[in-house]
Short mmCIF file of C-alpha atoms in Angstrom, two decimals:
data_model
loop_
_atom_site.label_atom_id
_atom_site.label_comp_id
_atom_site.label_asym_id
_atom_site.label_seq_id
_atom_site.Cartn_x
_atom_site.Cartn_y
_atom_site.Cartn_z
CA MET A 179 21.15 -28.88 -10.41
CA ARG A 180 17.93 -28.90 -8.82
CA LEU A 181 19.14 -25.96 -6.49
CA PHE A 182 19.42 -23.71 -9.20
CA SER A 183 16.34 -24.77 -11.46
CA SER A 184 13.49 -22.36 -12.11
CA ASP A 185 11.25 -23.94 -9.69
CA SER A 186 13.57 -24.15 -6.72
CA LEU A 187 13.07 -22.23 -3.62
CA LEU A 188 16.25 -20.49 -4.33
CA SER A 189 15.51 -19.26 -7.54
CA LYS A 190 11.92 -18.13 -6.52
CA THR A 191 13.50 -16.25 -3.66
CA LEU A 192 16.01 -14.42 -5.82
CA SER A 193 13.40 -13.54 -8.14
CA LEU A 194 11.18 -12.38 -5.61
CA ILE A 195 14.17 -10.21 -4.20
CA GLY A 196 14.70 -8.77 -7.74
CA ASP A 197 11.12 -7.68 -8.36
CA ILE A 198 10.93 -6.15 -4.88
CA VAL A 199 14.27 -4.05 -5.65
CA THR A 200 12.82 -3.56 -9.08
CA LEU A 201 9.44 -1.93 -7.92
CA HIS A 202 11.26 0.01 -5.12
CA PHE A 203 13.52 1.95 -8.04
CA ILE A 204 10.55 2.51 -10.36
CA TRP A 205 8.32 3.76 -7.61
CA LEU A 206 11.17 6.23 -6.48
CA PHE A 207 11.58 7.64 -10.05
CA CYS A 208 7.95 7.76 -10.53
CA SER A 209 7.58 9.68 -7.37
CA LEU A 210 10.31 12.21 -8.05
CA PRO A 211 7.86 14.71 -9.27
CA VAL A 212 6.24 14.54 -5.72
CA PHE A 213 2.51 15.16 -6.93
CA THR A 214 2.68 11.70 -8.63
CA ILE A 215 3.33 9.84 -5.36
CA GLY A 216 -0.32 8.80 -5.19
CA ALA A 217 -0.45 7.34 -8.84
CA SER A 218 3.08 5.73 -8.05
CA THR A 219 2.08 4.17 -4.58
CA THR A 220 -1.41 2.71 -6.33
CA ALA A 221 1.04 1.38 -9.26
CA LEU A 222 3.46 -0.28 -6.75
CA TYR A 223 0.45 -1.88 -4.92
CA TYR A 224 -1.15 -3.23 -8.18
CA ALA A 225 2.31 -4.56 -9.37
CA MET A 226 3.07 -6.14 -5.95
CA MET A 227 -0.19 -7.63 -5.07
CA LYS A 228 -0.58 -9.36 -8.69
CA ARG A 229 3.08 -10.53 -8.20
CA ILE A 230 2.23 -12.33 -5.03
CA ARG A 231 -1.21 -13.65 -6.04
CA THR A 232 -0.09 -15.28 -9.31
CA GLU A 233 3.93 -15.13 -9.11
CA GLU A 234 3.48 -13.39 -12.57
CA GLY A 235 6.78 -11.50 -13.76
CA TYR A 236 6.69 -8.41 -15.62
CA VAL A 237 6.54 -5.99 -12.86
CA ALA A 238 7.70 -3.17 -14.48
CA LYS A 239 5.09 -3.50 -17.03
CA ASN A 240 2.33 -3.83 -14.63
CA PHE A 241 3.32 -0.81 -12.45
CA MET A 242 3.42 1.25 -15.78
CA TYR A 243 -0.06 0.04 -16.52
CA SER A 244 -1.63 0.99 -13.27
CA PHE A 245 0.39 4.17 -13.23
CA LYS A 246 -0.87 5.36 -16.51
CA TYR A 247 -4.57 3.89 -15.76
CA ASN A 248 -4.86 5.13 -12.13
CA PHE A 249 -3.00 8.83 -12.62
CA ARG A 250 -5.99 11.20 -12.39
CA GLN A 251 -7.48 9.38 -9.28
CA GLY A 252 -4.52 8.78 -7.58
CA THR A 253 -2.96 12.12 -8.10
CA ILE A 254 -6.25 14.09 -7.16
CA LEU A 255 -6.27 11.70 -3.89
CA TRP A 256 -2.81 12.26 -3.01
CA LEU A 257 -3.30 16.05 -3.03
CA LEU A 258 -6.33 16.06 -1.13
CA LEU A 259 -4.48 13.95 1.60
CA VAL A 260 -1.72 16.20 1.54
CA CYS A 261 -4.00 19.35 1.89
CA LEU A 262 -5.94 17.61 4.97
CA GLY A 263 -2.80 16.63 6.41
CA ILE A 264 -1.49 20.18 6.38
CA LEU A 265 -4.75 21.11 7.90
CA PHE A 266 -4.49 18.82 10.81
CA ALA A 267 -0.70 19.98 11.49
CA ILE A 268 -2.07 23.62 11.35
CA ASP A 269 -5.23 22.86 13.72
CA PHE A 270 -2.59 20.90 16.49
CA GLN A 271 -0.27 23.93 16.23
CA ILE A 272 -3.37 26.35 17.05
CA SER A 273 -4.70 24.35 19.88
CA LYS A 274 -0.93 24.04 21.29
CA SER A 275 -0.62 27.66 21.21
CA ILE A 276 -4.27 28.22 22.65
CA GLY A 277 -3.56 26.07 25.63
CA GLY A 278 -5.93 25.61 28.46
CA ALA A 279 -9.44 24.06 28.52
CA ALA A 280 -10.29 25.43 24.78
CA GLY A 281 -6.75 24.17 23.54
CA LYS A 282 -7.22 20.46 24.80
CA CYS A 283 -10.92 20.48 23.52
CA MET A 284 -9.40 21.17 20.20
CA THR A 285 -6.62 18.99 20.42
CA VAL A 286 -9.24 15.97 21.26
CA SER A 287 -11.53 17.21 18.29
CA CYS A 288 -8.80 17.03 15.89
CA ALA A 289 -7.33 13.69 17.20
CA VAL A 290 -11.02 12.04 16.65
CA PHE A 291 -11.09 12.87 12.97
CA LEU A 292 -7.46 12.13 12.78
CA VAL A 293 -8.51 8.27 12.95
CA PRO A 294 -10.46 8.26 9.85
CA TYR A 295 -7.83 10.14 8.20
CA ILE A 296 -4.89 7.75 9.13
CA LEU A 297 -7.25 4.84 7.82
CA THR A 298 -7.70 6.42 4.90
CA CYS A 299 -4.05 6.71 4.17
CA LEU A 300 -3.53 3.33 4.68
CA TYR A 301 -6.03 1.86 2.50
CA ILE A 302 -6.91 4.27 -0.51
CA PHE A 303 -4.18 3.59 -2.42
CA PRO A 304 -4.39 -0.26 -2.35
CA ILE A 305 -8.02 -0.04 -2.80
CA LEU A 306 -7.56 2.17 -6.01
CA ALA A 307 -5.00 -0.45 -7.23
CA LYS A 308 -7.81 -3.27 -6.87
CA PHE A 309 -11.18 -1.84 -7.28
CA GLU A 310 -12.56 0.39 -10.12
CA ASN A 311 -14.75 3.13 -8.81
CA SER A 312 -15.30 6.81 -8.23
CA ILE A 313 -13.00 8.87 -5.96
CA PHE A 314 -15.85 9.06 -3.31
CA ARG A 315 -16.71 5.40 -3.35
CA ASN A 316 -13.14 4.53 -3.18
CA VAL A 317 -12.60 7.09 -0.01
CA LYS A 318 -15.67 5.43 1.36
CA ASN A 319 -14.84 1.90 1.05
CA ALA A 320 -11.23 2.82 2.88
CA LEU A 321 -13.08 4.08 5.68
CA ILE A 322 -15.33 1.05 6.02
CA MET A 323 -12.68 -1.50 5.77
CA GLY A 324 -10.13 0.54 7.71
CA PHE A 325 -13.11 0.17 10.57
CA LYS A 326 -14.43 -3.28 9.85
CA HIS A 327 -10.78 -4.73 9.76
CA PHE A 328 -9.30 -2.41 12.86
CA PHE A 329 -7.00 -5.02 14.12
CA LEU A 330 -5.15 -5.45 10.93
CA SER A 331 -5.21 -1.80 10.51
CA LEU A 332 -3.35 -1.61 13.69
CA PHE A 333 -1.07 -4.16 12.35
CA LEU A 334 -0.45 -2.02 9.38
CA LEU A 335 0.25 0.89 11.41
CA ILE A 336 2.71 -1.23 13.55
CA ILE A 337 4.49 -2.16 10.35
CA CYS A 338 4.88 1.51 9.55
CA ALA A 339 6.15 2.49 12.73
CA THR A 340 8.44 -0.25 12.79
CA PHE A 341 9.92 1.03 9.79
CA SER A 342 10.07 4.48 10.87
CA LEU A 343 11.46 3.50 14.25
CA LEU A 344 14.29 1.22 12.70
CA ALA A 345 15.44 3.99 10.32
CA LEU A 346 15.73 6.63 13.30
CA THR A 347 17.37 4.06 15.72
CA PHE A 348 19.27 1.55 13.38
CA PRO A 349 21.58 3.14 10.75
CA PRO A 350 22.53 -0.02 8.85
CA PHE A 351 18.54 -0.27 8.31
CA ILE A 352 18.63 3.03 6.37
CA GLY A 353 20.84 1.26 3.68
CA LEU A 354 18.23 -1.12 3.30
CA LEU A 355 15.56 1.35 2.76
CA ILE A 356 17.80 2.98 0.35
CA CYS A 357 17.91 -0.24 -1.60
CA CYS A 358 14.49 -1.70 -1.44
CA GLY A 359 12.45 0.27 1.59
CA ALA A 360 9.31 0.81 -0.55
CA GLY A 361 9.36 -2.37 -2.25
CA LEU A 362 9.77 -4.23 1.27
CA HIS A 363 7.28 -2.23 2.98
CA CYS A 364 4.54 -2.88 0.14
CA TYR A 365 5.65 -6.74 -0.15
CA ILE A 366 4.53 -7.10 3.72
CA SER A 367 1.85 -5.02 3.83
CA SER A 368 0.19 -6.34 0.54
CA ASN A 369 0.07 -9.74 1.75
CA ILE A 370 -2.60 -8.13 4.50
CA PHE A 371 -4.42 -6.48 1.98
CA ILE A 372 -4.69 -9.54 -0.46
CA TYR A 373 -6.22 -11.37 2.73
CA ILE A 374 -8.73 -8.46 3.44
CA PHE A 375 -9.69 -8.10 -0.27
CA ARG A 376 -10.40 -11.80 -0.68
CA GLN A 377 -13.20 -11.57 1.77
CA TYR A 378 -14.95 -9.36 -0.68
CA LEU A 379 -13.86 -11.20 -3.94
CA PRO A 380 -14.23 -14.98 -2.70
CA LYS A 381 -13.48 -16.45 -6.10
CA GLU A 382 -10.16 -14.50 -6.65
CA ALA A 383 -8.09 -17.21 -4.77
CA ASP A 384 -9.20 -20.08 -7.32
CA SER A 385 -8.47 -17.78 -10.17
CA ASP A 386 -4.86 -16.75 -8.80
CA ILE A 387 -4.23 -20.55 -8.63
CA GLU A 388 -5.27 -21.25 -12.11
CA LYS A 389 -3.39 -18.36 -13.46
CA SER A 390 -0.15 -19.16 -11.58
CA GLY A 391 -0.53 -22.95 -12.66
CA LYS A 392 -0.50 -23.92 -9.20
CA ARG A 393 -2.89 -26.95 -8.10
CA LEU A 394 -4.33 -27.46 -4.74
CA GLU A 395 -3.18 -30.75 -3.05
#
């Protein structure tokens, strides 16, 4: 029956759901040591963006390839971001305890520096998954893209906030997060990152069409 053929919408949808769930659990497993979350997140974006762009299978194979290839940079960047996050938390606590004009001034200063930090957190692992550069260049590109595509960056933040809000206010959503949370979030945000990255790689769309076997009408 056409409904159950490999090219049918139902088959493609079920295949996509299966890949999202698969990547979710691989990401969870590879993130268990905690210090590997950076490499694991990079691999998640690598496999997911490749899946979206070319409809290529083998998501587990692509994940493990990126995990091994980007392990060093991903781990270093993750640990740096964690350390900076802890410093921000300490600074905000200090400014709160100081109070008065000095405390408010310190809070504002921390908030100003918090913006590029958040943008770096949003972009750094997708960029690492996509581009081959030094750690410094990847951080620099994350900041440039984050500010240049600021409205899309806000949309990415809204997606993160929505997931967090639903998890806190809608208990059934927690079940969805357990089953495929990381994969689902990555799938939604990866579509945005693909759109952003193609502005820097204009020939990628044609290459993806050729690899996936599609043809433009």
